[in-house]
Amino acid sequence: MRPLLLTLVCLGIGVGGWSAATRSGLWPLPTPAQAVSSIRDNFDPAIRDEDESRLLAGLRSTTPVGADGMLAEIARENSANPTVSNTTQQPSGWSAANIDSLIIALFDVESHGLPSLADVAQQLDDPANLMSDSSRSELATRAYLRYGGWLRYGLLDSETLEPRILSQSEIDGLLNLMNAALSAQTIAQSLAELAPPVDDYPGLRLEMRRLAAYQPVWAGIEEGDDLGPGDEGPRVEQLRARLVAEGLYADSWVAGSPYDTLLQTSVRRFQGRVNLMPNGLMDSDTLRQLNISPEHRMAQLRVNMEQRRWRSRDLGRRHLWINLADFKLQAWEDGELVREHQVMVGREYSSTPEFSEMMSYLVLNPRWGVPGGLAASRFRSIRRNPSVMRTEGYSISNTDGERVALREVDWGRWGRGWPYRLSQAPGPTNPMGEIKFIFPNAHNVYLHDTTAREDFGLTRRDLSAGCIRVQDPMALAAWVLESQADWPRSRIDETAAGNAPRVVWLEEQLPVHIAYWTVVADRDGSVRYLNDLYGRDGRTMLAFTLAFDAPPPLTAHRGGSGTLSAPSLD
């Protein structure tokens, strides 16, 4: 190893600040059996029903495909077409300085939650390795494309959860970026700039490094009844020990002490951290969260970093960002967080989807189109007591949108292709409240006010039929309309005080991004592992574990003349 690199690594200096132990591959990866077992035990029941032997058979060694795989590919290709080894034109900019920069960057791959490329770095750095300059350049190029492709596009395809295969245009883009970086001698910087430009991504990388350095271990808590004040016994002792591992309880107590106020407060703090109801009791939901293993936490963190790589890199100069799992909406402008609002999201059976769309207008004093399931119960109430139509402000229409008088309703069609729709006029019982924000989408999901504003005081707020209820919506409307001088806050409030619906079109559409991320890094440096209220993490974690263990090998596309046109990931 070159003296410079040896010094950097041993002192923990350089991209990521890694130690010599990390260079030797001592990353605390769970075994395939540990990772799959942890996911099966803690998440989606559908995964638990999978045939475990089939899952484990798909997992190979935890040592990812690296230098040996890349060199074998080069040898296979040159053997299949011997003329290529002499005619392949590799980038001429792989100087010793650029390769040193790449080597340091490759030792930091794992801080992004990605498979190790340390053995590739060691091959490039080993003076005893008698590779030709062209082979070294090709290995460096392939390593850059693999690492850069993972950072920019992810290890998995976000839709299919299959290993992500880069298109030729994506490869060409990475090659252009690499060639520019070779010329400017900014290889490490060019790779760093491919990481997701998401506000909390650096905090997640620090958490990944922390888990690698400390390798946390904690014992689980035995299954049993809920625990609360006054209870005592071995499970209370286990609970205290588990909260010590979370840093939420002092590592000193009298053995056999009952469940007291101090323990109840610590349980509340843990529940608030993971977005569970902070009742201070160790109930079944709290026990499930406490018994999630360190291996599972590592896998959950990796997947959340991967999910950030899937998001659009151009979120918009002004945009709204909603994390369903955190019940939070953020308004961003020019890279700065300018507003935060609490939100309520869909219940488990009517979970809110993840997507991005453009907000085009908002409606003050909106009508409510009652969704099917809720409409059925209200139609029953109307049939029993027709005065409900007047007192609640309901109106009935047919499938063409034409108003239908109550006396014209054919109740004989009930349960046989019911052709009627129900809506509610603006008013104090309209669950839309005073305003809704529309970003047309295939899911018919939007932001709106609510009449149940007291529920924003709850920690867990999966309470809606799928749409997103937002706290203090008039303040949000004022920010959305900030650039439209004819709609100051005073006019918004004055219009909302009436009863007539009013549509306000945005002069500039606003991007709205809805995500579901169960690990978040706060601005104070803390990292929170949230309750997976929709059970969405499990299948993604399993797919990522499989791909992490055996990433697809790098191959090369051959041009018509038999020369290497561009290394690829397919």
C-alpha positions as a printed Julia matrix, in Angstrom:
570×3 Matrix{Float64}:
   0.0     0.0     0.0
   1.24    3.5    -0.81
   2.53    5.36    2.31
   0.09    8.25    1.74
  -2.96    5.99    1.65
  -1.69    3.94    4.59
  -1.36    7.13    6.64
  -4.81    8.4     5.64
  -6.53    5.14    6.46
  -4.77    4.48    9.76
  -5.48    8.02   10.98
  -9.11    7.78    9.9
  -8.67   10.68    7.46
 -10.15   11.05    4.01
 -13.57   10.59    2.48
 -15.64    9.13    5.3
 -12.78    9.04    7.83
 -12.4     5.26    7.94
  -9.99    3.24   10.02
  -7.7     0.45    8.93
 -10.17   -2.01   10.39
 -12.79   -0.81    7.91
 -10.34   -1.23    5.04
  -9.9    -4.84    6.12
 -13.6    -5.43    5.6
 -14.63   -5.57    9.28
 -18.04   -4.1     8.58
 -20.71   -5.52   10.91
 -22.92   -7.05    8.23
 -25.58   -9.47    9.45
 -25.43  -12.93    7.93
 -28.1   -13.75    5.34
 -29.93  -15.92    7.88
 -29.88  -13.1    10.46
 -31.12  -10.49    8.01
 -33.95  -12.57    6.54
 -34.99  -13.96    9.93
 -35.15  -10.47   11.42
 -37.25   -9.15    8.55
 -39.59  -12.13    8.71
 -40.06  -11.79   12.47
 -40.78   -8.06   12.54
 -42.61   -7.09    9.4
 -45.14   -7.95    6.71
 -46.96  -11.21    7.51
 -46.93  -12.05    3.81
 -43.15  -12.32    4.02
 -43.38  -14.68    7.0
 -45.39  -17.04    4.83
 -42.63  -17.27    2.21
 -40.63  -20.49    2.01
 -37.54  -19.64    4.08
 -35.37  -22.25    2.41
 -36.07  -20.64   -0.97
 -35.15  -17.2     0.37
 -31.93  -18.4     1.94
 -31.03  -20.38   -1.17
 -31.08  -17.11   -3.08
 -28.53  -15.59   -0.74
 -24.88  -16.22   -1.35
 -21.85  -15.21    0.73
 -22.05  -11.82    2.44
 -18.9   -10.83    0.54
 -20.29   -8.77   -2.37
 -19.2    -9.19   -5.97
 -16.09   -7.03   -6.24
 -12.61   -7.07   -7.77
 -12.53  -10.77   -8.54
 -15.86  -10.54  -10.32
 -14.83   -7.48  -12.3
 -11.47   -8.95  -13.29
 -13.13  -12.22  -14.28
 -15.51  -10.3   -16.54
 -12.64   -8.49  -18.2
 -10.82  -11.81  -18.74
 -13.95  -13.5   -20.15
 -14.59  -10.66  -22.58
 -10.99  -10.5   -23.78
 -10.91  -14.28  -24.13
 -14.11  -14.23  -26.18
 -12.68  -11.53  -28.44
  -8.86  -11.4   -28.24
  -8.6    -8.39  -30.54
 -10.42   -6.25  -28.02
  -7.57   -6.23  -25.5
  -5.45   -4.32  -27.99
  -8.12   -2.08  -29.48
 -10.13   -1.09  -26.38
  -9.6     2.57  -25.68
  -9.79    3.2   -21.95
  -9.9     6.72  -20.48
  -6.36    8.05  -20.51
  -6.93   10.19  -17.4
  -6.52    7.43  -14.83
  -3.33    8.89  -13.39
  -1.9     7.71  -10.09
  -3.5    10.72   -8.34
  -6.94    9.95   -9.8
  -6.69    6.29   -8.85
  -5.65    7.28   -5.3
  -8.72    9.5    -5.08
 -10.95    6.68   -6.33
  -9.42    4.22   -3.85
 -10.21    6.48   -0.89
 -13.78    6.96   -2.18
 -14.3     3.21   -2.63
 -13.45    2.57    1.02
 -16.41    4.81    1.95
 -19.08    2.99   -0.08
 -20.53    1.22    2.96
 -21.36    4.49    4.73
 -24.09    4.86    2.07
 -25.57    1.51    3.07
 -24.22   -0.09   -0.12
 -22.22   -3.3    -0.68
 -18.5    -3.09   -0.03
 -16.07   -2.31   -2.82
 -13.04   -2.43   -0.51
 -11.56   -5.42   -2.33
 -11.65   -3.46   -5.6
  -9.81   -0.62   -3.88
  -7.22   -3.06   -2.55
  -6.66   -4.53   -6.02
  -6.14   -1.05   -7.44
  -3.79   -0.12   -4.6
  -1.71   -3.3    -4.4
   1.76   -2.77   -5.95
   2.17   -6.55   -6.19
  -0.8    -6.69   -8.54
   0.81   -6.93  -11.99
  -2.15   -5.61  -13.98
  -1.39   -3.71  -17.14
  -2.21   -0.01  -17.21
  -5.17   -0.66  -19.51
  -6.57   -3.36  -17.21
  -6.13   -1.11  -14.18
  -7.91    1.69  -16.04
 -10.75   -0.64  -17.01
 -11.11   -1.89  -13.44
 -11.14    1.73  -12.18
 -13.74    2.7   -14.79
 -15.99   -0.2   -13.86
 -15.66    0.57  -10.15
 -16.55    4.22  -10.79
 -19.62    3.21  -12.82
 -20.77    0.7   -10.22
 -20.39    3.11   -7.29
 -21.7     6.09   -9.24
 -24.63    4.1   -10.59
 -25.6     2.93   -7.12
 -25.39    6.45   -5.69
 -27.31    8.09   -8.5
 -29.96    5.48   -9.29
 -29.96    2.97   -6.42
 -29.25   -0.72   -6.06
 -32.89   -1.66   -6.75
 -35.52   -0.57   -9.24
 -38.07    1.35   -7.17
 -41.05   -0.17   -9.0
 -40.1    -3.82   -9.41
 -37.63   -4.15   -6.5
 -35.37   -6.05   -8.9
 -31.65   -5.16   -9.16
 -31.37   -1.83  -10.99
 -29.99   -2.14  -14.52
 -28.67    1.08  -16.01
 -29.72    2.15  -19.48
 -27.1     3.03  -22.08
 -27.94    6.73  -21.75
 -27.43    6.55  -17.98
 -24.06    4.85  -18.49
 -23.07    7.48  -21.04
 -23.99   10.21  -18.57
 -21.82    8.64  -15.88
 -18.94    8.22  -18.33
 -19.16   11.88  -19.29
 -19.14   12.85  -15.63
 -16.16   10.56  -14.98
 -14.15   11.9   -17.92
 -14.73   15.48  -16.78
 -13.66   14.52  -13.26
 -10.53   12.79  -14.56
  -9.54   15.94  -16.41
 -10.22   18.14  -13.36
  -8.79   15.56  -10.92
 -12.04   15.65   -8.9
 -12.96   11.96   -8.92
 -13.97   11.72   -5.25
 -15.92   14.98   -5.41
 -17.81   13.87   -8.52
 -18.91   10.69   -6.76
 -19.89   12.56   -3.61
 -22.11   14.86   -5.68
 -24.09   11.85   -6.92
 -25.47   11.21   -3.42
 -29.12   12.22   -2.86
 -29.5    15.96   -2.19
 -31.94   15.22    0.64
 -31.67   17.26    3.82
 -31.27   14.33    6.23
 -29.11   12.03    4.08
 -25.81   13.17    5.72
 -27.34   12.4     9.12
 -28.25    8.89    7.98
 -24.67    8.33    6.79
 -23.4     9.36   10.22
 -25.83    6.89   11.79
 -24.55    4.14    9.48
 -21.0     4.9    10.58
 -22.09    4.9    14.23
 -23.7     1.48   13.91
 -20.55    0.2    12.2
 -18.28    1.56   14.93
 -20.31    0.57   18.01
 -22.0    -2.59   16.72
 -24.89   -2.26   19.21
 -26.21   -5.39   20.86
 -29.31   -5.61   23.02
 -31.36   -8.41   24.5
 -35.02   -8.78   23.67
 -37.99   -8.76   26.03
 -40.02  -11.9    26.55
 -43.55  -11.96   25.14
 -46.38  -11.54   27.62
 -49.12   -9.25   28.86
 -48.9    -5.47   28.77
 -46.77   -3.93   31.52
 -47.59   -0.79   33.49
 -47.07    0.98   36.83
 -46.85   -1.42   39.75
 -45.89   -4.47   37.7
 -42.7    -6.3    38.6
 -40.75   -9.36   37.61
 -38.15  -10.46   35.03
 -39.86   -8.72   32.1
 -39.71   -5.36   33.91
 -35.97   -5.93   34.37
 -35.65   -6.75   30.66
 -37.53   -3.57   29.77
 -35.17   -1.44   31.84
 -32.12   -3.08   30.23
 -33.56   -2.5    26.77
 -34.2     1.2    27.46
 -30.62    1.54   28.73
 -29.47    0.35   25.28
 -31.6     3.12   23.76
 -29.98    5.73   26.01
 -33.34    6.45   27.65
 -32.71    4.99   31.12
 -29.82    5.19   33.58
 -27.78    2.0    33.94
 -28.45    1.76   37.69
 -31.55    0.53   39.47
 -32.44   -1.71   42.36
 -33.07   -5.22   41.05
 -36.67   -6.26   41.47
 -38.0    -2.7    41.59
 -41.56   -2.38   40.28
 -42.6    -0.46   37.16
 -42.4     3.1    38.52
 -42.9     6.66   37.29
 -39.31    6.95   36.05
 -39.69    3.82   33.91
 -43.07    5.01   32.66
 -41.48    8.32   31.56
 -38.71    6.48   29.72
 -41.27    4.3    27.92
 -43.17    7.45   26.9
 -39.98    8.93   25.48
 -39.35    5.79   23.46
 -42.94    5.72   22.2
 -42.74    9.36   21.11
 -39.45    8.66   19.3
 -41.05    5.95   17.15
 -44.44    7.73   16.73
 -46.49    5.43   18.94
 -49.14    6.65   21.37
 -47.09    7.77   24.44
 -49.22    6.06   27.09
 -46.24    4.95   29.17
 -47.34    1.3    29.0
 -45.37   -1.49   27.41
 -48.23   -2.64   25.19
 -48.0    -4.98   22.18
 -47.02   -2.22   19.68
 -44.31   -0.92   22.0
 -43.0    -4.42   22.68
 -42.76   -5.12   18.95
 -40.69   -1.96   18.42
 -38.44   -2.71   21.41
 -37.79   -6.23   20.14
 -36.6    -5.17   16.7
 -33.04   -6.5    16.47
 -29.85   -4.54   15.72
 -29.54   -6.46   12.43
 -33.04   -5.37   11.49
 -32.28   -1.74   12.36
 -29.23   -1.87   10.09
 -31.33   -3.28    7.25
 -34.04   -0.65    7.86
 -31.44    2.13    7.71
 -29.96    0.78    4.47
 -33.38    0.65    2.82
 -34.24    4.18    3.9
 -30.99    5.45    2.37
 -31.88    3.55   -0.81
 -35.34    5.16   -0.85
 -33.73    8.57   -0.82
 -31.71    7.59   -3.89
 -34.97    6.84   -5.7
 -36.38   10.34   -5.3
 -36.24   13.03   -7.97
 -33.06   15.1    -7.81
 -34.99   18.23   -8.83
 -37.58   18.67   -6.09
 -38.4    22.22   -7.15
 -37.21   25.62   -5.92
 -40.34   25.81   -3.78
 -41.96   22.51   -2.87
 -43.88   20.59   -0.24
 -42.41   17.44    1.27
 -44.64   15.06    3.25
 -43.33   12.05    5.17
 -46.36    9.87    5.93
 -44.55    7.76    8.54
 -43.56   10.91   10.47
 -46.95   12.65   10.12
 -45.16   15.78    8.97
 -45.33   18.29    6.1
 -42.42   20.58    5.27
 -42.38   23.61    3.0
 -39.03   24.26    1.31
 -37.79   27.29   -0.57
 -34.34   27.75   -2.13
 -32.95   24.83   -0.14
 -34.22   26.13    3.2
 -36.94   24.69    5.41
 -39.4    27.55    5.92
 -42.49   25.87    7.41
 -43.5    22.65    9.16
 -47.04   21.38    9.69
 -48.38   18.3    11.45
 -50.57   16.06    9.29
 -53.0    13.16    9.61
 -52.73   10.36    7.06
 -54.76    7.35    5.92
 -55.62    4.47    8.2
 -53.97    1.11    7.59
 -56.85   -0.13    5.42
 -56.94    3.15    3.45
 -53.22    3.92    3.47
 -52.01    7.06    1.71
 -49.83    6.28   -1.33
 -46.4     7.69   -2.2
 -46.1     9.86   -5.3
 -45.12   13.3    -6.62
 -47.43   15.7    -8.46
 -47.89   19.41   -9.14
 -50.33   21.47   -7.07
 -52.35   23.58   -9.5
 -55.12   25.16   -7.41
 -56.75   25.33   -4.02
 -60.4    25.61   -3.02
 -61.68   27.76   -0.18
 -64.93   26.52    1.4
 -64.82   23.26   -0.57
 -67.65   20.83   -1.09
 -66.99   17.25   -0.01
 -67.52   14.41   -2.44
 -68.34   11.64    0.03
 -66.3     8.5    -0.86
 -68.09    5.22   -1.56
 -67.83    3.42    1.78
 -68.75    6.49    3.8
 -71.49    7.44    1.32
 -73.23    4.08    1.82
 -73.71    4.64    5.56
 -74.94    8.19    4.96
 -77.43    7.08    2.33
 -78.81    4.64    4.91
 -79.17    7.52    7.38
 -80.89    9.66    4.75
 -83.36    6.89    3.92
 -84.24    6.52    7.61
 -84.37   10.26    8.24
 -84.64   12.46    5.12
 -84.17   15.64    7.18
 -80.46   14.76    7.36
 -80.22   16.08    3.79
 -81.09   19.58    4.97
 -79.34   19.66    8.34
 -76.02   18.34    6.97
 -76.16   20.09    3.61
 -76.05   16.94    1.48
 -76.94   16.78   -2.2
 -77.35   13.78   -4.51
 -76.22   13.47   -8.13
 -76.15   10.74  -10.75
 -73.05    9.33  -12.41
 -73.18   12.15  -14.99
 -72.98   14.75  -12.23
 -76.59   15.9   -12.59
 -78.46   16.82   -9.41
 -81.13   14.33   -8.32
 -83.95   15.24   -5.9
 -84.39   12.91   -2.96
 -87.89   11.96   -4.13
 -86.37   10.83   -7.47
 -83.94    8.34   -5.93
 -84.71    4.77   -6.96
 -84.05    2.92   -3.7
 -84.77   -0.32   -5.51
 -81.3    -0.03   -7.08
 -79.62   -0.3    -3.66
 -76.92   -2.96   -3.82
 -77.47   -3.41   -7.58
 -75.22   -0.9    -9.31
 -76.15    2.08   -7.13
 -76.04    5.03   -9.59
 -75.93    7.93   -7.12
 -73.2    10.08   -5.58
 -73.36   12.13   -2.4
 -71.71   15.47   -1.66
 -71.8    17.93    1.22
 -71.91   21.72    1.04
 -69.4    23.9     2.92
 -70.25   24.23    6.57
 -69.26   23.42   10.15
 -69.75   19.64    9.73
 -67.99   19.33    6.36
 -64.84   17.26    7.11
 -62.91   19.17    4.42
 -62.94   22.17    6.73
 -62.27   25.54    5.14
 -59.76   24.69    2.42
 -58.31   21.92    0.25
 -55.16   21.9    -1.89
 -55.44   20.09   -5.22
 -52.58   18.37   -7.06
 -54.41   16.16   -9.61
 -53.34   12.53   -9.33
 -54.52    9.01  -10.08
 -55.13    8.3    -6.38
 -57.58   11.18   -5.76
 -55.51   12.2    -2.75
 -55.18   15.82   -1.69
 -54.4    18.05    1.3
 -57.24   19.6     3.28
 -58.35   21.19    6.52
 -60.38   19.18    9.05
 -63.08   19.71   11.65
 -61.3    17.24   13.99
 -58.44   19.63   14.77
 -58.03   18.31   18.3
 -56.6    15.09   16.85
 -53.38   16.92   15.92
 -52.51   16.56   19.61
 -52.15   12.81   19.12
 -48.74   11.27   18.44
 -50.04    8.59   16.07
 -52.28   10.19   13.45
 -53.25    7.59   10.84
 -56.89    8.64   11.0
 -58.11    9.6     7.51
 -59.72    7.76    4.61
 -56.56    8.31    2.53
 -56.26   12.05    2.04
 -53.9    14.19    4.13
 -55.3    16.54    6.77
 -53.0    19.46    7.55
 -52.73   21.59   10.68
 -53.0    25.4    10.32
 -53.93   25.17    6.62
 -54.56   28.91    6.22
 -50.93   29.67    7.1
 -49.89   27.07    4.53
 -52.22   28.66    1.94
 -50.63   32.05    2.6
 -47.19   30.56    1.86
 -48.44   28.75   -1.26
 -49.96   32.02   -2.57
 -47.08   34.2    -1.37
 -46.14   35.34   -4.88
 -49.75   36.23   -5.83
 -50.18   39.77   -4.53
 -53.96   39.7    -5.05
 -54.29   36.9    -2.47
 -52.82   38.18    0.84
 -53.59   36.36    4.08
 -56.36   38.83    4.9
 -58.25   37.97    1.71
 -57.78   34.25    2.29
 -59.3    34.54    5.78
 -62.11   36.8     4.6
 -63.1    34.4     1.83
 -62.92   31.36    4.13
 -65.27   33.11    6.57
 -68.07   32.84    3.99
 -69.85   29.76    2.68
 -69.38   30.03   -1.08
 -66.74   27.74   -2.66
 -63.91   29.68   -4.32
 -61.23   28.21   -6.58
 -57.83   29.94   -6.57
 -55.49   28.91   -9.4
 -51.76   29.01   -8.78
 -49.81   31.21  -11.17
 -46.85   28.84  -10.7
 -47.55   25.18   -9.98
 -46.02   23.8    -6.8
 -44.36   20.34   -6.59
 -45.78   18.09   -3.87
 -43.71   15.04   -2.86
 -45.27   12.35   -0.66
 -42.83    9.82    0.82
 -42.93    7.02    3.37
 -39.63    6.96    5.25
 -39.33    5.12    8.55
 -35.85    6.37    9.47
 -35.32   10.13    9.71
 -32.39   12.25   10.84
 -33.42   15.4    12.68
 -31.52   18.66   12.53
 -30.2    18.2    16.08
 -28.28   15.13   14.85
 -30.61   12.52   16.36
 -31.92    9.66   14.24
 -35.41    8.24   14.79
 -36.59    4.78   13.73
 -40.33    5.19   13.18
 -43.18    2.74   13.46
 -43.83    1.1    10.08
 -47.56    1.77   10.4
 -48.4     0.5     6.89
 -46.06   -2.5     6.98
 -44.37   -1.39    3.74
 -40.74   -1.82    4.77
 -40.58   -5.59    4.97
 -40.7    -6.59    1.3
 -38.35   -3.76    0.29
 -35.91   -4.78    3.01
 -35.97   -8.38    1.85
 -35.37   -7.4    -1.78
 -32.55   -5.05   -0.77
 -30.94   -7.73    1.4
 -30.92  -10.14   -1.53
 -29.44   -7.53   -3.9
 -26.97   -6.32   -1.27
 -25.64   -9.83   -0.84
 -25.33  -10.55   -4.56
 -25.34   -7.38   -6.7
 -25.53   -7.95  -10.46
 -22.09   -8.3   -12.1
 -20.71   -5.58  -14.29
 -20.53   -6.49  -17.97
 -19.62   -4.55  -21.09
 -21.66   -3.67  -24.15
 -19.71   -4.47  -27.33
 -20.02   -2.17  -30.27
 -20.54   -3.47  -33.77
 -16.82   -3.31  -34.46
 -16.03   -5.51  -31.47
 -14.66   -2.66  -29.36
 -15.78   -1.72  -25.88
 -18.4     1.0   -26.25
 -19.27    1.47  -22.57
 -19.06   -0.59  -19.41
 -22.51   -1.28  -18.0
 -24.32   -2.87  -15.1
 -26.48   -5.37  -16.97
